[in-house]
PDB file of C-alpha atoms in Angstrom:
ATOM      1  CA  ARG Z   1      37.022  30.425  37.764  1.00 36.00           C
ATOM      2  CA  LEU Z   2      34.753  28.530  35.740  1.00 37.00           C
ATOM      3  CA  PRO Z   3      35.451  28.865  31.925  1.00 42.00           C
ATOM      4  CA  ALA Z   4      31.997  30.322  31.351  1.00 39.00           C
ATOM      5  CA  GLU Z   5      32.795  33.195  33.641  1.00 41.00           C
ATOM      6  CA  ARG Z   6      35.604  33.924  31.225  1.00 40.00           C
ATOM      7  CA  SER Z   7      33.304  34.143  28.438  1.00 45.00           C
ATOM      8  CA  GLY Z   8      30.673  36.220  30.068  1.00 60.00           C
ATOM      9  CA  ALA Z   9      27.900  34.374  27.941  1.00 57.00           C
ATOM     10  CA  GLU Z  10      25.937  33.445  30.925  1.00 58.00           C
ATOM     11  CA  GLN Z  11      25.201  36.991  31.508  1.00 70.00           C
ATOM     12  CA  THR Z  12      24.867  38.128  28.033  1.00 79.00           C
ATOM     13  CA  ALA Z  13      22.127  35.490  26.968  1.00 81.00           C
ATOM     14  CA  PRO Z  14      19.703  36.664  29.739  1.00 82.00           C
ATOM     15  CA  GLN Z  15      20.175  40.295  28.759  1.00 89.00           C
ATOM     16  CA  HIS Z  16      19.582  39.513  25.064  1.00 90.00           C
ATOM     17  CA  GLN Z  17      16.505  37.485  25.521  1.00 91.00           C
ATOM     18  CA  LEU Z  18      14.988  40.647  27.513  1.00 91.00           C
ATOM     19  CA  LYS Z  19      16.232  43.062  24.724  1.00 94.00           C
ATOM     20  CA  ALA Z  20      14.589  40.603  22.280  1.00 94.00           C
ATOM     21  CA  ARG Z  21      11.372  40.951  23.999  1.00 93.00           C
ATOM     22  CA  MET Z  22      11.638  44.619  24.271  1.00 96.00           C
ATOM     23  CA  ILE Z  23      12.473  45.244  20.822  1.00 96.00           C
ATOM     24  CA  ILE Z  24       9.291  43.355  19.492  1.00 96.00           C
ATOM     25  CA  ALA Z  25       7.119  45.654  21.697  1.00 95.00           C
ATOM     26  CA  HIS Z  26       9.077  48.695  20.031  1.00 96.00           C
ATOM     27  CA  ILE Z  27       8.373  47.314  16.504  1.00 97.00           C
ATOM     28  CA  ALA Z  28       4.638  46.989  17.508  1.00 96.00           C
ATOM     29  CA  ALA Z  29       4.797  50.701  18.785  1.00 95.00           C
ATOM     30  CA  ALA Z  30       6.742  52.145  16.192  1.00 96.00           C
ATOM     31  CA  PRO Z  31       4.886  55.078  14.370  1.00 95.00           C
ATOM     32  CA  ASP Z  32       6.131  54.144  10.782  1.00 96.00           C
ATOM     33  CA  GLU Z  33       7.831  51.784   8.250  1.00 96.00           C
ATOM     34  CA  GLU Z  34      11.311  53.393   8.834  1.00 97.00           C
ATOM     35  CA  THR Z  35      11.041  52.968  12.570  1.00 97.00           C
ATOM     36  CA  LYS Z  36       9.884  49.510  12.459  1.00 96.00           C
ATOM     37  CA  ALA Z  37      12.725  48.573   9.827  1.00 97.00           C
ATOM     38  CA  MET Z  38      15.084  49.830  12.136  1.00 97.00           C
ATOM     39  CA  TRP Z  39      13.824  47.715  15.210  1.00 97.00           C
ATOM     40  CA  VAL Z  40      13.757  44.728  12.635  1.00 97.00           C
ATOM     41  CA  SER Z  41      17.158  45.190  11.803  1.00 97.00           C
ATOM     42  CA  GLU Z  42      18.273  45.558  15.718  1.00 96.00           C
ATOM     43  CA  GLN Z  43      16.282  42.276  16.325  1.00 97.00           C
ATOM     44  CA  VAL Z  44      18.273  40.419  13.927  1.00 97.00           C
ATOM     45  CA  ASP Z  45      21.687  41.918  15.303  1.00 96.00           C
ATOM     46  CA  ASN Z  46      20.315  40.888  18.814  1.00 95.00           C
ATOM     47  CA  ASP Z  47      19.468  37.445  17.876  1.00 96.00           C
ATOM     48  CA  ALA Z  48      22.824  36.895  16.464  1.00 95.00           C
ATOM     49  CA  GLU Z  49      24.595  38.081  19.611  1.00 93.00           C
ATOM     50  CA  LEU Z  50      22.414  36.013  21.773  1.00 92.00           C
ATOM     51  CA  GLU Z  51      23.257  32.977  19.587  1.00 93.00           C
ATOM     52  CA  GLY Z  52      26.769  33.810  19.641  1.00 92.00           C
ATOM     53  CA  ALA Z  53      26.794  34.292  23.587  1.00 88.00           C
ATOM     54  CA  ALA Z  54      24.788  30.756  23.777  1.00 88.00           C
ATOM     55  CA  VAL Z  55      27.274  28.887  21.624  1.00 90.00           C
ATOM     56  CA  THR Z  56      30.114  30.302  23.652  1.00 88.00           C
ATOM     57  CA  PHE Z  57      28.605  29.396  26.849  1.00 85.00           C
ATOM     58  CA  GLU Z  58      28.058  25.978  25.701  1.00 87.00           C
ATOM     59  CA  GLU Z  59      31.570  25.603  24.444  1.00 87.00           C
ATOM     60  CA  ASN Z  60      33.051  26.493  27.803  1.00 81.00           C
ATOM     61  CA  ALA Z  61      30.335  25.584  30.507  1.00 79.00           C
ATOM     62  CA  GLY Z  62      30.797  21.802  30.553  1.00 78.00           C
ATOM     63  CA  ASP Z  63      27.965  20.052  32.392  1.00 77.00           C
ATOM     64  CA  LEU Z  64      26.355  23.522  33.104  1.00 73.00           C
ATOM     65  CA  ALA Z  65      25.256  23.612  29.360  1.00 70.00           C
ATOM     66  CA  ASP Z  66      23.010  20.507  30.143  1.00 76.00           C
ATOM     67  CA  GLY Z  67      19.694  20.185  31.792  1.00 84.00           C
ATOM     68  CA  ALA Z  68      18.250  23.728  32.652  1.00 87.00           C
ATOM     69  CA  TRP Z  69      20.267  25.324  29.857  1.00 89.00           C
ATOM     70  CA  LEU Z  70      18.834  22.864  27.199  1.00 91.00           C
ATOM     71  CA  ASP Z  71      15.579  23.670  28.555  1.00 92.00           C
ATOM     72  CA  PHE Z  72      16.199  27.606  27.987  1.00 91.00           C
ATOM     73  CA  ARG Z  73      17.388  26.763  24.415  1.00 92.00           C
ATOM     74  CA  ALA Z  74      14.383  24.827  23.368  1.00 95.00           C
ATOM     75  CA  GLY Z  75      12.190  27.240  25.151  1.00 94.00           C
ATOM     76  CA  TRP Z  76      13.939  30.343  23.490  1.00 95.00           C
ATOM     77  CA  ALA Z  77      13.567  28.543  20.080  1.00 96.00           C
ATOM     78  CA  GLN Z  78       9.695  28.335  20.463  1.00 97.00           C
ATOM     79  CA  TRP Z  79       9.641  31.732  21.654  1.00 97.00           C
ATOM     80  CA  VAL Z  80      11.323  33.258  18.591  1.00 97.00           C
ATOM     81  CA  GLN Z  81       9.223  31.031  16.475  1.00 98.00           C
ATOM     82  CA  VAL Z  82       6.093  32.568  18.057  1.00 97.00           C
ATOM     83  CA  ARG Z  83       7.765  36.023  17.716  1.00 97.00           C
ATOM     84  CA  ASP Z  84       8.570  35.601  13.996  1.00 97.00           C
ATOM     85  CA  THR Z  85       5.474  33.884  12.889  1.00 98.00           C
ATOM     86  CA  GLN Z  86       2.968  35.221  14.866  1.00 98.00           C
ATOM     87  CA  LEU Z  87       4.018  38.537  16.825  1.00 97.00           C
ATOM     88  CA  MET Z  88       6.114  39.992  13.997  1.00 97.00           C
ATOM     89  CA  PRO Z  89       3.312  40.034  11.443  1.00 98.00           C
ATOM     90  CA  ALA Z  90       0.794  41.818  13.858  1.00 97.00           C
ATOM     91  CA  ALA Z  91       3.345  44.158  14.864  1.00 97.00           C
ATOM     92  CA  LEU Z  92       4.489  45.005  11.349  1.00 96.00           C
ATOM     93  CA  ALA Z  93       0.626  45.346  10.293  1.00 96.00           C
ATOM     94  CA  GLY Z  94       0.198  47.677  13.199  1.00 94.00           C
ATOM     95  CA  ASP Z  95      -2.487  45.580  14.545  1.00 96.00           C
ATOM     96  CA  ALA Z  96      -2.025  46.402  18.183  1.00 95.00           C
ATOM     97  CA  GLU Z  97      -5.061  44.376  19.488  1.00 97.00           C
ATOM     98  CA  GLU Z  98      -3.898  41.163  17.887  1.00 97.00           C
ATOM     99  CA  PHE Z  99      -0.563  41.689  18.848  1.00 97.00           C
ATOM    100  CA  GLU Z 100      -1.415  42.180  22.514  1.00 96.00           C
ATOM    101  CA  ARG Z 101      -3.614  39.174  22.260  1.00 97.00           C
ATOM    102  CA  LEU Z 102      -0.792  37.147  20.819  1.00 97.00           C
ATOM    103  CA  LEU Z 103       1.670  38.305  23.274  1.00 96.00           C
ATOM    104  CA  LEU Z 104      -0.423  37.432  26.453  1.00 96.00           C
ATOM    105  CA  ASP Z 105      -2.068  34.101  25.081  1.00 97.00           C
ATOM    106  CA  VAL Z 106       0.878  32.593  23.051  1.00 97.00           C
ATOM    107  CA  ALA Z 107       4.276  34.219  23.827  1.00 96.00           C
ATOM    108  CA  GLU Z 108       4.009  34.800  27.532  1.00 95.00           C
ATOM    109  CA  PRO Z 109       3.355  31.139  28.738  1.00 94.00           C
ATOM    110  CA  VAL Z 110       6.266  30.151  26.550  1.00 94.00           C
ATOM    111  CA  LYS Z 111       8.657  33.051  27.902  1.00 93.00           C
ATOM    112  CA  GLY Z 112       7.722  31.888  31.226  1.00 90.00           C
ATOM    113  CA  GLU Z 113       9.211  28.445  30.618  1.00 91.00           C
ATOM    114  CA  PHE Z 114      12.493  29.633  29.233  1.00 90.00           C
ATOM    115  CA  VAL Z 115      12.822  32.496  31.644  1.00 90.00           C
ATOM    116  CA  ASP Z 116      12.494  29.817  34.518  1.00 91.00           C
ATOM    117  CA  ALA Z 117      15.021  27.607  33.016  1.00 89.00           C
ATOM    118  CA  LEU Z 118      17.404  30.501  32.770  1.00 88.00           C
ATOM    119  CA  ASP Z 119      17.117  31.193  36.422  1.00 87.00           C
ATOM    120  CA  VAL Z 120      17.739  27.700  37.361  1.00 87.00           C
ATOM    121  CA  THR Z 121      21.152  27.714  35.044  1.00 84.00           C
ATOM    122  CA  ALA Z 122      22.037  30.911  36.845  1.00 81.00           C
ATOM    123  CA  ALA Z 123      21.544  29.331  40.224  1.00 81.00           C
ATOM    124  CA  GLU Z 124      23.489  26.092  39.107  1.00 82.00           C
ATOM    125  CA  ILE Z 125      26.287  28.523  38.009  1.00 80.00           C
ATOM    126  CA  VAL Z 126      26.142  30.352  41.324  1.00 77.00           C
ATOM    127  CA  ALA Z 127      26.354  27.139  43.082  1.00 76.00           C
ATOM    128  CA  ARG Z 128      28.933  25.833  40.971  1.00 71.00           C
ATOM    129  CA  SER Z 129      31.073  29.111  41.822  1.00 71.00           C
ATOM    130  CA  ALA Z 130      30.607  28.706  45.389  1.00 69.00           C
ATOM    131  CA  GLU Z 131      31.894  25.092  45.278  1.00 73.00           C
ATOM    132  CA  ILE Z 132      34.901  26.242  43.354  1.00 68.00           C
ATOM    133  CA  ALA Z 133      35.551  29.128  45.865  1.00 73.00           C
ATOM    134  CA  GLU Z 134      35.356  26.883  48.843  1.00 72.00           C
ATOM    135  CA  ARG Z 135      37.881  24.127  47.246  1.00 72.00           C
ATOM    136  CA  SER Z 136      40.197  27.145  46.474  1.00 73.00           C
ATOM    137  CA  ALA Z 137      39.850  28.514  50.251  1.00 66.00           C
ATOM    138  CA  ALA Z 138      40.669  25.058  51.354  1.00 64.00           C
ATOM    139  CA  GLU Z 139      43.619  24.563  49.105  1.00 67.00           C
ATOM    140  CA  GLU Z 140      44.921  27.954  50.230  1.00 68.00           C
ATOM    141  CA  THR Z 141      44.669  26.789  53.783  1.00 69.00           C
ATOM    142  CA  THR Z 142      46.645  23.779  53.129  1.00 71.00           C
ATOM    143  CA  SER Z 143      49.267  25.578  51.110  1.00 71.00           C
ATOM    144  CA  ILE Z 144      49.639  28.203  54.066  1.00 75.00           C
ATOM    145  CA  VAL Z 145      49.807  25.195  56.588  1.00 71.00           C
ATOM    146  CA  LEU Z 146      52.530  23.432  54.411  1.00 73.00           C
ATOM    147  CA  MET Z 147      54.462  26.510  53.959  1.00 75.00           C
ATOM    148  CA  VAL Z 148      54.589  27.370  57.621  1.00 70.00           C
ATOM    149  CA  GLY Z 149      55.596  23.884  58.335  1.00 70.00           C
ATOM    150  CA  ALA Z 150      58.346  23.829  55.761  1.00 71.00           C
ATOM    151  CA  LEU Z 151      59.586  27.227  57.159  1.00 72.00           C
ATOM    152  CA  ALA Z 152      59.350  25.955  60.729  1.00 70.00           C
ATOM    153  CA  ALA Z 153      61.220  22.930  59.823  1.00 73.00           C
ATOM    154  CA  GLY Z 154      63.894  25.115  57.812  1.00 69.00           C
ATOM    155  CA  VAL Z 155      64.364  27.189  61.056  1.00 69.00           C
ATOM    156  CA  LEU Z 156      64.718  24.291  63.144  1.00 73.00           C
ATOM    157  CA  LEU Z 157      67.178  22.650  60.785  1.00 77.00           C
ATOM    158  CA  ALA Z 158      69.299  25.993  60.485  1.00 75.00           C
ATOM    159  CA  MET Z 159      69.395  26.154  64.306  1.00 76.00           C
ATOM    160  CA  GLY Z 160      70.461  22.404  64.678  1.00 74.00           C
ATOM    161  CA  MET Z 161      73.156  23.157  62.004  1.00 79.00           C
ATOM    162  CA  GLY Z 162      74.354  26.474  63.537  1.00 75.00           C
ATOM    163  CA  TYR Z 163      74.460  24.592  67.118  1.00 74.00           C
ATOM    164  CA  ALA Z 164      76.594  21.867  65.498  1.00 76.00           C
ATOM    165  CA  VAL Z 165      78.907  24.224  63.968  1.00 76.00           C
ATOM    166  CA  ALA Z 166      79.264  26.493  66.880  1.00 74.00           C
ATOM    167  CA  HIS Z 167      79.984  23.077  69.103  1.00 73.00           C
ATOM    168  CA  THR Z 168      82.571  21.996  66.744  1.00 77.00           C
ATOM    169  CA  ILE Z 169      84.085  25.442  66.914  1.00 77.00           C
ATOM    170  CA  ARG Z 170      83.994  25.807  70.538  1.00 75.00           C
ATOM    171  CA  GLY Z 171      85.821  22.235  70.914  1.00 73.00           C
ATOM    172  CA  SER Z 172      88.325  23.307  68.449  1.00 71.00           C
ATOM    173  CA  LEU Z 173      88.950  26.297  70.552  1.00 69.00           C
ATOM    174  CA  GLY Z 174      89.073  24.238  73.743  1.00 68.00           C
ATOM    175  CA  ARG Z 175      91.961  22.050  72.417  1.00 69.00           C
ATOM    176  CA  VAL Z 176      94.160  25.140  71.662  1.00 62.00           C
TER     177      VAL Z 176
END
């Protein structure tokens, strides 16, 4: 198994980025300040969980944490900045028209880039997992062949020794 598989972080980051996008929509649609505050708090918690998952992935994924993953991290940071500096003020002000404009014109293009990078990272993880599975299957086949060969050699050795002992005993009985 890949170290990243143990963490589950490669699955957690996509879930949390999606959740973050849904939360900002909830904030924009919230009917009152109390509900908005609850969703803002949820957003803070979600951001922390995503960051924790991302760090865990980076600590365990080796070279899978390069390339597309770094593109995701950069795109995600850019989207969070758009969310916090443009979408959030419009959502908290209850300005649905401005929120929608910012969402479509500013946030969505950024989202498309980081989601694409996340998809590439997921494909790289799947490919690496397949490579590891193939190597493991080949090693298993080699182990089985070696085990069968050792077993056959052991049986032949035991038969040869049995034959030698039986021959010695027959020879001794023949002299008596």
